[in-house]
GROMACS .gro file of C-alpha atoms in nm:
model
  501
    1SER     CA    1 -10.489  -0.616  -2.602
    2GLY     CA    2 -10.729  -0.798  -2.371
    3PHE     CA    3 -10.578  -1.125  -2.488
    4GLY     CA    4 -10.229  -1.020  -2.382
    5ILE     CA    5 -10.349  -0.934  -2.034
    6ALA     CA    6 -10.535  -1.263  -2.002
    7ALA     CA    7 -10.223  -1.452  -2.109
    8TYR     CA    8 -10.013  -1.254  -1.864
    9ARG     CA    9 -10.252  -1.334  -1.578
   10LYS     CA   10 -10.248  -1.699  -1.668
   11TYR     CA   11  -9.869  -1.717  -1.652
   12SER     CA   12  -9.814  -1.494  -1.352
   13SER     CA   13 -10.066  -1.657  -1.120
   14GLY     CA   14  -9.791  -1.848  -0.944
   15GLY     CA   15  -9.936  -2.189  -1.021
   16GLY     CA   16  -9.878  -2.135  -1.393
   17TYR     CA   17  -9.503  -2.086  -1.354
   18PRO     CA   18  -9.349  -2.433  -1.358
   19ASN     CA   19  -9.507  -2.555  -1.678
   20ILE     CA   20  -9.369  -2.298  -1.923
   21SER     CA   21  -9.009  -2.259  -2.031
   22LEU     CA   22  -8.857  -1.916  -2.081
   23SER     CA   23  -8.778  -1.994  -2.443
   24THR     CA   24  -9.144  -2.051  -2.534
   25PRO     CA   25  -9.280  -1.741  -2.710
   26LEU     CA   26  -9.564  -1.576  -2.521
   27PRO     CA   27  -9.892  -1.581  -2.714
   28GLY     CA   28 -10.002  -1.254  -2.868
   29ILE     CA   29  -9.658  -1.094  -2.863
   30PRO     CA   30  -9.492  -1.008  -3.197
   31LYS     CA   31  -9.183  -1.202  -3.299
   32PRO     CA   32  -8.872  -1.014  -3.184
   33VAL     CA   33  -8.628  -0.867  -3.436
   34PHE     CA   34  -8.267  -0.892  -3.321
   35ALA     CA   35  -7.994  -0.656  -3.434
   36SER     CA   36  -7.714  -0.833  -3.614
   37VAL     CA   37  -7.350  -0.729  -3.636
   38ASP     CA   38  -7.183  -0.766  -3.972
   39GLY     CA   39  -6.816  -0.831  -3.914
   40HIS     CA   40  -6.564  -0.619  -3.725
   41GLU     CA   41  -6.546  -0.327  -3.966
   42LYS     CA   42  -6.757  -0.111  -3.736
   43TYR     CA   43  -6.490  -0.122  -3.468
   44GLU     CA   44  -6.173  -0.093  -3.668
   45THR     CA   45  -5.944   0.200  -3.618
   46LYS     CA   46  -5.926   0.399  -3.941
   47ILE     CA   47  -5.604   0.580  -4.027
   48THR     CA   48  -5.538   0.841  -4.296
   49THR     CA   49  -5.210   1.022  -4.362
   50LEU     CA   50  -5.240   1.378  -4.492
   51GLU     CA   51  -5.010   1.525  -4.758
   52ASN     CA   52  -4.797   1.698  -4.492
   53GLY     CA   53  -4.733   1.372  -4.304
   54LEU     CA   54  -4.983   1.423  -4.022
   55LYS     CA   55  -5.177   1.107  -3.938
   56VAL     CA   56  -5.548   1.113  -3.861
   57ALA     CA   57  -5.677   0.813  -3.664
   58SER     CA   58  -6.027   0.747  -3.541
   59GLN     CA   59  -6.239   0.487  -3.375
   60ASN     CA   60  -6.615   0.513  -3.380
   61LYS     CA   61  -6.796   0.468  -3.051
   62PHE     CA   62  -7.161   0.553  -3.044
   63GLY     CA   63  -7.270   0.833  -2.816
   64GLN     CA   64  -7.312   1.207  -2.822
   65PHE     CA   65  -6.969   1.290  -2.685
   66CYS     CA   66  -6.630   1.245  -2.846
   67THR     CA   67  -6.270   1.276  -2.734
   68VAL     CA   68  -6.039   1.435  -2.989
   69GLY     CA   69  -5.680   1.539  -2.950
   70ILE     CA   70  -5.336   1.587  -3.096
   71LEU     CA   71  -5.046   1.369  -2.983
   72VAL     CA   72  -4.693   1.485  -3.055
   73ASN     CA   73  -4.381   1.272  -3.049
   74SER     CA   74  -4.211   1.513  -2.810
   75GLY     CA   75  -4.121   1.485  -2.443
   76SER     CA   76  -3.840   1.516  -2.191
   77ARG     CA   77  -3.639   1.246  -2.372
   78HIS     CA   78  -3.584   1.489  -2.661
   79GLU     CA   79  -3.425   1.762  -2.450
   80ALA     CA   80  -3.061   1.653  -2.480
   81LYS     CA   81  -2.954   1.970  -2.664
   82TYR     CA   82  -3.188   2.199  -2.471
   83PRO     CA   83  -3.227   2.298  -2.108
   84SER     CA   84  -3.424   2.023  -1.930
   85GLY     CA   85  -3.777   2.120  -1.832
   86ILE     CA   86  -3.916   2.238  -2.167
   87ALA     CA   87  -4.174   1.959  -2.180
   88HIS     CA   88  -4.278   2.045  -1.824
   89PHE     CA   89  -4.331   2.410  -1.929
   90ILE     CA   90  -4.518   2.317  -2.248
   91GLU     CA   91  -4.759   2.100  -2.048
   92LYS     CA   92  -4.837   2.386  -1.810
   93LEU     CA   93  -4.865   2.645  -2.090
   94ALA     CA   94  -5.105   2.436  -2.300
   95PHE     CA   95  -5.442   2.590  -2.384
   96SER     CA   96  -5.329   2.942  -2.282
   97SER     CA   97  -5.382   3.235  -2.520
   98THR     CA   98  -5.344   3.162  -2.893
   99ALA     CA   99  -5.372   3.353  -3.221
  100GLN     CA  100  -5.753   3.330  -3.212
  101TYR     CA  101  -5.822   3.318  -2.838
  102GLY     CA  102  -5.716   3.598  -2.607
  103SER     CA  103  -5.692   3.391  -2.291
  104LYS     CA  104  -5.736   3.052  -2.134
  105ASP     CA  105  -6.082   3.165  -2.016
  106GLU     CA  106  -6.191   3.231  -2.374
  107ILE     CA  107  -6.088   2.879  -2.470
  108LEU     CA  108  -6.277   2.730  -2.175
  109LEU     CA  109  -6.590   2.935  -2.255
  110THR     CA  110  -6.578   2.824  -2.619
  111LEU     CA  111  -6.553   2.460  -2.509
  112GLU     CA  112  -6.831   2.508  -2.257
  113LYS     CA  113  -7.077   2.583  -2.539
  114HIS     CA  114  -7.021   2.224  -2.649
  115GLY     CA  115  -7.005   2.080  -2.298
  116GLY     CA  116  -6.631   2.035  -2.343
  117ILE     CA  117  -6.318   2.011  -2.129
  118CYS     CA  118  -5.951   2.020  -2.228
  119ASP     CA  119  -5.632   1.880  -2.086
  120CYS     CA  120  -5.265   1.841  -2.174
  121GLN     CA  121  -5.036   1.571  -2.041
  122THR     CA  122  -4.676   1.504  -2.122
  123SER     CA  123  -4.475   1.190  -2.059
  124ARG     CA  124  -4.111   1.117  -2.136
  125ASP     CA  125  -4.184   1.061  -2.503
  126THR     CA  126  -4.528   1.202  -2.588
  127THR     CA  127  -4.722   1.524  -2.542
  128MET     CA  128  -5.097   1.487  -2.562
  129TYR     CA  129  -5.351   1.768  -2.605
  130ALA     CA  130  -5.705   1.638  -2.564
  131VAL     CA  131  -6.059   1.771  -2.568
  132SER     CA  132  -6.381   1.588  -2.479
  133ALA     CA  133  -6.694   1.757  -2.613
  134GLU     CA  134  -7.023   1.702  -2.793
  135VAL     CA  135  -6.988   1.551  -3.139
  136LYS     CA  136  -7.168   1.852  -3.287
  137GLY     CA  137  -6.879   2.077  -3.192
  138LEU     CA  138  -6.613   1.880  -3.380
  139ASP     CA  139  -6.526   2.164  -3.620
  140THR     CA  140  -6.474   2.412  -3.335
  141VAL     CA  141  -6.275   2.156  -3.137
  142VAL     CA  142  -6.028   2.073  -3.415
  143ASN     CA  143  -5.987   2.443  -3.494
  144LEU     CA  144  -5.915   2.511  -3.126
  145LEU     CA  145  -5.671   2.219  -3.098
  146SER     CA  146  -5.481   2.334  -3.407
  147ASP     CA  147  -5.460   2.683  -3.258
  148ALA     CA  148  -5.350   2.564  -2.913
  149VAL     CA  149  -5.078   2.337  -3.052
  150LEU     CA  150  -4.944   2.547  -3.341
  151GLN     CA  151  -5.029   2.909  -3.256
  152PRO     CA  152  -4.977   2.966  -2.883
  153ARG     CA  153  -4.888   3.328  -2.796
  154LEU     CA  154  -4.659   3.231  -2.504
  155LEU     CA  155  -4.691   3.575  -2.347
  156GLU     CA  156  -4.436   3.688  -2.090
  157GLU     CA  157  -4.694   3.689  -1.807
  158GLU     CA  158  -4.807   3.335  -1.899
  159ILE     CA  159  -4.448   3.213  -1.885
  160GLU     CA  160  -4.401   3.388  -1.550
  161MET     CA  161  -4.716   3.219  -1.412
  162THR     CA  162  -4.584   2.885  -1.539
  163ARG     CA  163  -4.254   2.942  -1.359
  164MET     CA  164  -4.448   2.985  -1.036
  165ALA     CA  165  -4.654   2.672  -1.102
  166VAL     CA  166  -4.342   2.467  -1.181
  167ARG     CA  167  -4.163   2.591  -0.868
  168PHE     CA  168  -4.462   2.497  -0.657
  169GLU     CA  169  -4.482   2.154  -0.817
  170LEU     CA  170  -4.114   2.087  -0.750
  171GLU     CA  171  -4.153   2.181  -0.382
  172ASP     CA  172  -4.463   1.965  -0.360
  173LEU     CA  173  -4.281   1.671  -0.522
  174ASN     CA  174  -4.023   1.670  -0.244
  175MET     CA  175  -4.278   1.701   0.035
  176ARG     CA  176  -4.530   1.440  -0.071
  177PRO     CA  177  -4.581   1.144   0.160
  178ASP     CA  178  -4.598   0.925  -0.153
  179PRO     CA  179  -4.245   0.929  -0.300
  180GLU     CA  180  -4.338   0.717  -0.604
  181PRO     CA  181  -4.308   1.001  -0.864
  182LEU     CA  182  -3.972   1.104  -0.720
  183LEU     CA  183  -3.841   0.745  -0.715
  184THR     CA  184  -3.957   0.688  -1.073
  185GLU     CA  185  -3.761   0.998  -1.172
  186MET     CA  186  -3.454   0.870  -0.985
  187ILE     CA  187  -3.466   0.515  -1.124
  188HIS     CA  188  -3.485   0.650  -1.480
  189ALA     CA  189  -3.183   0.872  -1.411
  190ALA     CA  190  -2.997   0.567  -1.277
  191ALA     CA  191  -3.099   0.330  -1.558
  192TYR     CA  192  -3.035   0.566  -1.850
  193ARG     CA  193  -2.765   0.793  -1.717
  194GLY     CA  194  -2.775   1.128  -1.895
  195ASN     CA  195  -2.958   1.012  -2.207
  196THR     CA  196  -3.310   1.000  -2.357
  197VAL     CA  197  -3.560   0.860  -2.104
  198GLY     CA  198  -3.308   0.918  -1.825
  199LEU     CA  199  -3.329   1.295  -1.870
  200PRO     CA  200  -3.534   1.472  -1.600
  201ARG     CA  201  -3.908   1.486  -1.662
  202PHE     CA  202  -3.960   1.771  -1.418
  203CYS     CA  203  -3.785   2.101  -1.475
  204PRO     CA  204  -3.470   2.124  -1.256
  205VAL     CA  205  -3.485   2.427  -1.023
  206GLN     CA  206  -3.183   2.594  -1.186
  207ASN     CA  207  -3.356   2.591  -1.528
  208VAL     CA  208  -3.682   2.757  -1.424
  209GLU     CA  209  -3.547   3.103  -1.507
  210LYS     CA  210  -3.365   2.993  -1.824
  211ILE     CA  211  -3.673   2.881  -2.014
  212ASP     CA  212  -3.835   3.162  -2.212
  213LYS     CA  213  -4.022   3.214  -2.537
  214LYS     CA  214  -3.705   3.197  -2.748
  215VAL     CA  215  -3.595   2.863  -2.598
  216LEU     CA  216  -3.947   2.723  -2.638
  217HIS     CA  217  -3.974   2.836  -3.001
  218ASN     CA  218  -3.635   2.682  -3.080
  219TYR     CA  219  -3.755   2.352  -2.942
  220LEU     CA  220  -4.104   2.362  -3.096
  221ARG     CA  221  -3.961   2.444  -3.441
  222ASN     CA  222  -3.777   2.110  -3.439
  223TYR     CA  223  -4.031   1.883  -3.274
  224TYR     CA  224  -4.377   2.017  -3.354
  225CYS     CA  225  -4.379   1.922  -3.720
  226PRO     CA  226  -4.675   1.740  -3.882
  227GLU     CA  227  -4.492   1.411  -3.941
  228ARG     CA  228  -4.442   1.381  -3.563
  229MET     CA  229  -4.814   1.430  -3.491
  230VAL     CA  230  -5.136   1.231  -3.482
  231LEU     CA  231  -5.485   1.375  -3.466
  232ALA     CA  232  -5.685   1.105  -3.289
  233GLY     CA  233  -6.057   1.092  -3.227
  234VAL     CA  234  -6.296   0.852  -3.057
  235GLY     CA  235  -6.670   0.870  -3.106
  236ILE     CA  236  -6.676   1.038  -3.449
  237GLU     CA  237  -6.699   0.950  -3.817
  238HIS     CA  238  -6.353   0.918  -3.973
  239GLU     CA  239  -6.438   1.119  -4.285
  240GLN     CA  240  -6.557   1.409  -4.074
  241LEU     CA  241  -6.234   1.414  -3.873
  242VAL     CA  242  -6.020   1.399  -4.188
  243GLU     CA  243  -6.218   1.689  -4.335
  244CYS     CA  244  -6.156   1.901  -4.023
  245ALA     CA  245  -5.788   1.806  -4.027
  246ARG     CA  246  -5.755   1.920  -4.388
  247LYS     CA  247  -5.925   2.245  -4.299
  248TYR     CA  248  -5.724   2.332  -3.990
  249LEU     CA  249  -5.401   2.129  -3.992
  250LEU     CA  250  -5.286   2.147  -4.356
  251ASN     CA  251  -5.087   2.453  -4.471
  252VAL     CA  252  -5.086   2.612  -4.126
  253LYS     CA  253  -4.792   2.835  -4.049
  254PRO     CA  254  -4.701   2.777  -3.685
  255ALA     CA  255  -4.621   3.070  -3.454
  256TRP     CA  256  -4.248   2.980  -3.463
  257GLY     CA  257  -4.231   2.989  -3.841
  258ILE     CA  258  -4.162   2.707  -4.084
  259SER     CA  259  -3.812   2.576  -4.130
  260ALA     CA  260  -3.681   2.229  -4.200
  261PRO     CA  261  -3.627   2.065  -3.859
  262ALA     CA  262  -3.251   2.082  -3.823
  263ASN     CA  263  -3.154   1.891  -3.512
  264VAL     CA  264  -3.412   1.635  -3.410
  265ASP     CA  265  -3.264   1.404  -3.150
  266LEU     CA  266  -3.301   1.049  -3.282
  267SER     CA  267  -3.073   0.887  -3.027
  268VAL     CA  268  -3.172   0.545  -2.903
  269ALA     CA  269  -3.204   0.491  -2.528
  270GLN     CA  270  -2.876   0.357  -2.385
  271TYR     CA  271  -2.936   0.147  -2.077
  272THR     CA  272  -2.647   0.208  -1.835
  273GLY     CA  273  -2.768   0.082  -1.497
  274GLY     CA  274  -2.632   0.247  -1.185
  275ILE     CA  275  -2.747   0.397  -0.858
  276VAL     CA  276  -2.903   0.728  -0.758
  277LYS     CA  277  -2.923   0.797  -0.386
  278MET     CA  278  -3.097   1.074  -0.200
  279GLU     CA  279  -3.024   1.096   0.171
  280LYS     CA  280  -3.333   1.259   0.314
  281ASP     CA  281  -3.482   1.301   0.656
  282MET     CA  282  -3.820   1.135   0.615
  283SER     CA  283  -3.916   1.151   0.982
  284ASP     CA  284  -4.151   1.446   0.934
  285VAL     CA  285  -4.305   1.356   0.600
  286SER     CA  286  -4.654   1.324   0.737
  287LEU     CA  287  -4.721   1.460   1.078
  288GLY     CA  288  -5.074   1.447   1.203
  289PRO     CA  289  -5.304   1.239   1.417
  290THR     CA  290  -5.174   0.915   1.261
  291PRO     CA  291  -4.827   0.984   1.127
  292ILE     CA  292  -4.673   0.737   0.883
  293PRO     CA  293  -4.358   0.603   1.048
  294GLU     CA  294  -4.026   0.704   0.898
  295LEU     CA  295  -3.954   0.484   0.597
  296THR     CA  296  -3.668   0.425   0.358
  297HIS     CA  297  -3.769   0.366  -0.002
  298ILE     CA  298  -3.579   0.147  -0.246
  299MET     CA  299  -3.650   0.081  -0.610
  300ILE     CA  300  -3.452  -0.179  -0.801
  301GLY     CA  301  -3.497  -0.217  -1.177
  302LEU     CA  302  -3.357  -0.420  -1.466
  303GLU     CA  303  -3.378  -0.363  -1.840
  304SER     CA  304  -3.686  -0.523  -1.997
  305CYS     CA  305  -3.770  -0.441  -2.359
  306SER     CA  306  -3.940  -0.183  -2.582
  307PHE     CA  307  -4.313  -0.196  -2.644
  308LEU     CA  308  -4.242  -0.270  -3.012
  309GLU     CA  309  -4.082  -0.608  -2.934
  310ASP     CA  310  -4.273  -0.935  -2.900
  311ASP     CA  311  -4.138  -0.982  -2.548
  312PHE     CA  312  -4.336  -0.680  -2.433
  313ILE     CA  313  -4.642  -0.898  -2.368
  314PRO     CA  314  -4.461  -1.160  -2.152
  315PHE     CA  315  -4.307  -0.871  -1.953
  316ALA     CA  316  -4.652  -0.721  -1.898
  317VAL     CA  317  -4.774  -1.060  -1.772
  318LEU     CA  318  -4.467  -1.091  -1.548
  319ASN     CA  319  -4.537  -0.745  -1.404
  320MET     CA  320  -4.894  -0.857  -1.331
  321MET     CA  321  -4.768  -1.176  -1.168
  322MET     CA  322  -4.545  -0.976  -0.935
  323GLY     CA  323  -4.819  -0.722  -0.864
  324GLY     CA  324  -4.798  -0.612  -0.504
  325GLY     CA  325  -4.910  -0.293  -0.333
  326GLY     CA  326  -4.915  -0.135   0.010
  327SER     CA  327  -4.963  -0.317   0.338
  328PHE     CA  328  -5.280  -0.113   0.394
  329SER     CA  329  -5.463  -0.227   0.084
  330ALA     CA  330  -5.785  -0.404   0.173
  331GLY     CA  331  -5.772  -0.748   0.021
  332GLY     CA  332  -6.036  -0.930  -0.174
  333PRO     CA  333  -6.073  -1.116  -0.500
  334GLY     CA  334  -5.941  -0.926  -0.799
  335LYS     CA  335  -5.741  -0.689  -0.581
  336GLY     CA  336  -5.422  -0.874  -0.658
  337MET     CA  337  -5.379  -1.020  -0.310
  338PHE     CA  338  -5.257  -1.336  -0.475
  339THR     CA  339  -4.972  -1.175  -0.662
  340ARG     CA  340  -4.620  -1.282  -0.572
  341LEU     CA  341  -4.522  -0.965  -0.391
  342TYR     CA  342  -4.819  -1.013  -0.159
  343LEU     CA  343  -4.776  -1.386  -0.104
  344ASN     CA  344  -4.397  -1.392  -0.074
  345VAL     CA  345  -4.320  -1.049   0.066
  346LEU     CA  346  -4.597  -0.851   0.234
  347ASN     CA  347  -4.771  -1.150   0.391
  348ARG     CA  348  -4.447  -1.298   0.524
  349HIS     CA  349  -4.262  -0.988   0.639
  350HIS     CA  350  -4.498  -0.776   0.844
  351TRP     CA  351  -4.244  -0.491   0.867
  352MET     CA  352  -4.252  -0.424   0.491
  353TYR     CA  353  -4.477  -0.130   0.419
  354ASN     CA  354  -4.491  -0.156   0.046
  355ALA     CA  355  -4.378  -0.384  -0.235
  356THR     CA  356  -4.502  -0.301  -0.583
  357SER     CA  357  -4.387  -0.396  -0.930
  358TYR     CA  358  -4.383  -0.141  -1.215
  359HIS     CA  359  -4.313  -0.176  -1.585
  360HIS     CA  360  -4.209   0.131  -1.786
  361SER     CA  361  -4.178   0.074  -2.158
  362TYR     CA  362  -4.062   0.302  -2.441
  363GLU     CA  363  -4.006   0.265  -2.814
  364ASP     CA  364  -3.646   0.150  -2.771
  365SER     CA  365  -3.609   0.016  -2.418
  366GLY     CA  366  -3.795  -0.066  -2.099
  367LEU     CA  367  -3.752  -0.103  -1.727
  368LEU     CA  368  -3.913  -0.351  -1.488
  369CYS     CA  369  -3.874  -0.241  -1.127
  370ILE     CA  370  -3.984  -0.326  -0.777
  371HIS     CA  371  -4.045  -0.050  -0.523
  372ALA     CA  372  -4.028  -0.141  -0.156
  373SER     CA  373  -4.033   0.057   0.165
  374ALA     CA  374  -3.961  -0.030   0.528
  375ASP     CA  375  -3.811   0.104   0.848
  376PRO     CA  376  -3.454   0.238   0.792
  377ARG     CA  377  -3.308  -0.030   1.022
  378GLN     CA  378  -3.434  -0.302   0.791
  379VAL     CA  379  -3.307  -0.171   0.461
  380ARG     CA  380  -3.048  -0.445   0.414
  381GLU     CA  381  -3.302  -0.718   0.471
  382MET     CA  382  -3.552  -0.546   0.243
  383VAL     CA  383  -3.300  -0.522  -0.042
  384GLU     CA  384  -3.223  -0.892  -0.007
  385ILE     CA  385  -3.592  -0.979  -0.020
  386ILE     CA  386  -3.629  -0.787  -0.349
  387THR     CA  387  -3.317  -0.939  -0.506
  388LYS     CA  388  -3.447  -1.287  -0.412
  389GLU     CA  389  -3.780  -1.207  -0.577
  390PHE     CA  390  -3.600  -1.106  -0.898
  391ILE     CA  391  -3.407  -1.434  -0.903
  392GLN     CA  392  -3.720  -1.639  -0.831
  393MET     CA  393  -3.905  -1.481  -1.125
  394ALA     CA  394  -3.728  -1.728  -1.350
  395GLY     CA  395  -3.842  -2.023  -1.138
  396ASN     CA  396  -4.178  -2.190  -1.148
  397ALA     CA  397  -4.442  -1.972  -1.307
  398GLY     CA  398  -4.725  -2.052  -1.069
  399GLU     CA  399  -5.012  -1.803  -1.083
  400LEU     CA  400  -4.946  -1.758  -1.456
  401GLU     CA  401  -5.305  -1.817  -1.566
  402ARG     CA  402  -5.441  -1.588  -1.298
  403ALA     CA  403  -5.200  -1.310  -1.400
  404LYS     CA  404  -5.294  -1.351  -1.768
  405THR     CA  405  -5.665  -1.334  -1.687
  406GLN     CA  406  -5.612  -1.031  -1.464
  407LEU     CA  407  -5.413  -0.852  -1.735
  408LYS     CA  408  -5.681  -0.922  -1.997
  409SER     CA  409  -5.964  -0.810  -1.773
  410MET     CA  410  -5.774  -0.494  -1.678
  411LEU     CA  411  -5.711  -0.416  -2.044
  412MET     CA  412  -6.075  -0.470  -2.137
  413MET     CA  413  -6.213  -0.277  -1.842
  414ASN     CA  414  -5.985   0.020  -1.904
  415LEU     CA  415  -6.079   0.025  -2.271
  416GLU     CA  416  -6.444   0.079  -2.180
  417SER     CA  417  -6.377   0.446  -2.121
  418ARG     CA  418  -6.358   0.687  -2.412
  419PRO     CA  419  -6.051   0.889  -2.301
  420VAL     CA  420  -5.856   0.564  -2.252
  421ILE     CA  421  -5.948   0.440  -2.602
  422PHE     CA  422  -5.839   0.782  -2.734
  423GLU     CA  423  -5.499   0.758  -2.566
  424ASP     CA  424  -5.454   0.398  -2.682
  425VAL     CA  425  -5.538   0.482  -3.045
  426GLY     CA  426  -5.320   0.793  -3.039
  427ARG     CA  427  -5.014   0.637  -2.881
  428GLN     CA  428  -5.021   0.321  -3.093
  429VAL     CA  429  -5.062   0.512  -3.418
  430LEU     CA  430  -4.794   0.765  -3.317
  431SER     CA  431  -4.537   0.495  -3.242
  432THR     CA  432  -4.623   0.220  -3.491
  433GLY     CA  433  -4.849   0.380  -3.756
  434LYS     CA  434  -5.119   0.120  -3.685
  435ARG     CA  435  -5.329  -0.008  -3.397
  436LYS     CA  436  -5.353  -0.354  -3.246
  437LEU     CA  437  -5.711  -0.409  -3.137
  438PRO     CA  438  -5.793  -0.528  -2.784
  439HIS     CA  439  -5.894  -0.876  -2.902
  440GLU     CA  440  -5.558  -0.918  -3.079
  441LEU     CA  441  -5.376  -0.815  -2.760
  442CYS     CA  442  -5.587  -1.061  -2.559
  443ASP     CA  443  -5.486  -1.341  -2.797
  444LEU     CA  444  -5.120  -1.249  -2.751
  445ILE     CA  445  -5.163  -1.251  -2.372
  446SER     CA  446  -5.335  -1.592  -2.384
  447ASN     CA  447  -5.041  -1.734  -2.577
  448VAL     CA  448  -4.781  -1.647  -2.311
  449THR     CA  449  -4.631  -1.964  -2.163
  450ALA     CA  450  -4.424  -2.038  -1.853
  451GLY     CA  451  -4.131  -2.082  -2.094
  452ASP     CA  452  -4.172  -1.723  -2.217
  453ILE     CA  453  -4.167  -1.591  -1.861
  454LYS     CA  454  -3.852  -1.788  -1.786
  455ARG     CA  455  -3.685  -1.668  -2.107
  456VAL     CA  456  -3.756  -1.297  -2.059
  457THR     CA  457  -3.653  -1.312  -1.692
  458THR     CA  458  -3.322  -1.477  -1.776
  459LYS     CA  459  -3.258  -1.212  -2.041
  460MET     CA  460  -3.348  -0.935  -1.796
  461LEU     CA  461  -3.122  -1.068  -1.520
  462ARG     CA  462  -2.823  -1.028  -1.752
  463SER     CA  463  -2.853  -0.649  -1.737
  464LYS     CA  464  -2.691  -0.430  -1.473
  465PRO     CA  465  -2.935  -0.324  -1.203
  466ALA     CA  466  -3.064   0.031  -1.170
  467VAL     CA  467  -3.116   0.137  -0.808
  468ALA     CA  468  -3.292   0.436  -0.656
  469ALA     CA  469  -3.278   0.490  -0.280
  470LEU     CA  470  -3.450   0.760  -0.077
  471GLY     CA  471  -3.445   0.830   0.296
  472ASP     CA  472  -3.208   0.721   0.570
  473LEU     CA  473  -2.953   0.505   0.385
  474THR     CA  474  -2.715   0.403   0.664
  475GLU     CA  475  -2.799   0.034   0.619
  476LEU     CA  476  -2.808   0.034   0.237
  477PRO     CA  477  -2.585  -0.237   0.085
  478SER     CA  478  -2.333  -0.116  -0.175
  479TYR     CA  479  -2.425  -0.116  -0.544
  480GLU     CA  480  -2.167  -0.390  -0.606
  481HIS     CA  481  -2.332  -0.611  -0.345
  482ILE     CA  482  -2.676  -0.560  -0.499
  483GLN     CA  483  -2.529  -0.646  -0.838
  484ALA     CA  484  -2.363  -0.958  -0.692
  485ALA     CA  485  -2.693  -1.069  -0.536
  486LEU     CA  486  -2.872  -1.035  -0.870
  487SER     CA  487  -2.604  -1.243  -1.043
  488SER     CA  488  -2.614  -1.517  -0.778
  489LYS     CA  489  -2.827  -1.830  -0.784
  490ASP     CA  490  -3.046  -1.748  -0.486
  491GLY     CA  491  -3.042  -1.367  -0.480
  492ARG     CA  492  -2.868  -1.340  -0.143
  493LEU     CA  493  -2.643  -1.047  -0.063
  494PRO     CA  494  -2.275  -1.128   0.002
  495ARG     CA  495  -2.231  -1.181   0.376
  496MET     CA  496  -2.065  -0.900   0.565
  497TYR     CA  497  -1.877  -0.965   0.884
  498ARG     CA  498  -1.860  -0.662   1.100
  499LEU     CA  499  -1.652  -0.666   1.415
  500PHE     CA  500  -1.835  -0.382   1.578
  501ARG     CA  501  -2.211  -0.405   1.552
   0.00000   0.00000   0.00000
């Protein structure tokens, strides 16, 4: 309207600016209508359990794409009575030919019609099949997921291809310049010797030939039963998902036949502590124009707690407080340059290449560890620096507020993305049958006090250490000495007097 333009000119002529506040309504413009939110019910995670025990969990998130998947309580920790490596094979074989689809390509083409992609990931305790696609294709997606999880053909040539892929991955694992995956594998083997989460996550070379369709079917018959599964979806209506689940996941006869699961391994993780060493020539790990110098890698861990316990949150905050990273990380606010491992270790000892804290947590135990790497001649000193850091964790909890804020912001930022929400919903419902919402977790983080940090650290320091060492280990202190340092007041290694240096 002419009036609107006149008003606009009046206010935008520069001179008119100072005398009007932004909250004054502009003349001639209709009164705005604001959307209102009625309570939290729009964001709650809805959970339904079907007659066969399968749980369906969903979280609505508005948009045209959804992420839907099946999570199974099955992973390398369940392989005690089977050859290790089954979970590794299952992950690689996922979304290959099924009863309805003749090949992986057919599956991918079907998903493509709905702009979809699929992926399978396994961890020590969970196997996750996920699809992201347009909401309109939900029916097709759930049908496909049901088929991929319960009706895989596991053809001989597919298994043979998987053997090749697994062999390649194992070679690659040993040649990578970043030894973190290998060290994580070793520290678990040391901390939980021969049981549950200490069992190998990657297929050992000698088992590659042993795993075939019969072995896989034996395993799947016990672990792929509906009460060990969750169908989780983000970005869809709950009722719709439940309807699809009833259609495709009730009364389905899996490819391995139905029989009452006979020997499901329910053993609880037994923390043993211990050391796993791997003498390895690391001098040629990365040749090239700028080779990384030869390093020795050490990881030292102590038992923390399971993610079902209340202490899980203080441990997560403690892990954030320790933080750390590589000596090449570019600093800056929010990059964690103020975490303890930066302030006390990397900034003081220029020869340390890396010092990073990790927290692995499972339904019955957990492990808080520090990974450090340095020149082989400085291994003894490096170990002592880590043991001192462990002892000092119980001391003054400076940086506590910063660590809590960083943990909350990380949680919130990660939960912006749909696949992350999907994994969070799925894993929580699979392990606890319900879901704690992000704002509840933030409240729990806010409530952590310096006293909590001191308490959980003291408890942790009572456990035997788990140690993983990789590289040239001539200067590595003995396990007993590392244990003595962690039981001492200041974290120092017992002094050694050598006559011949």
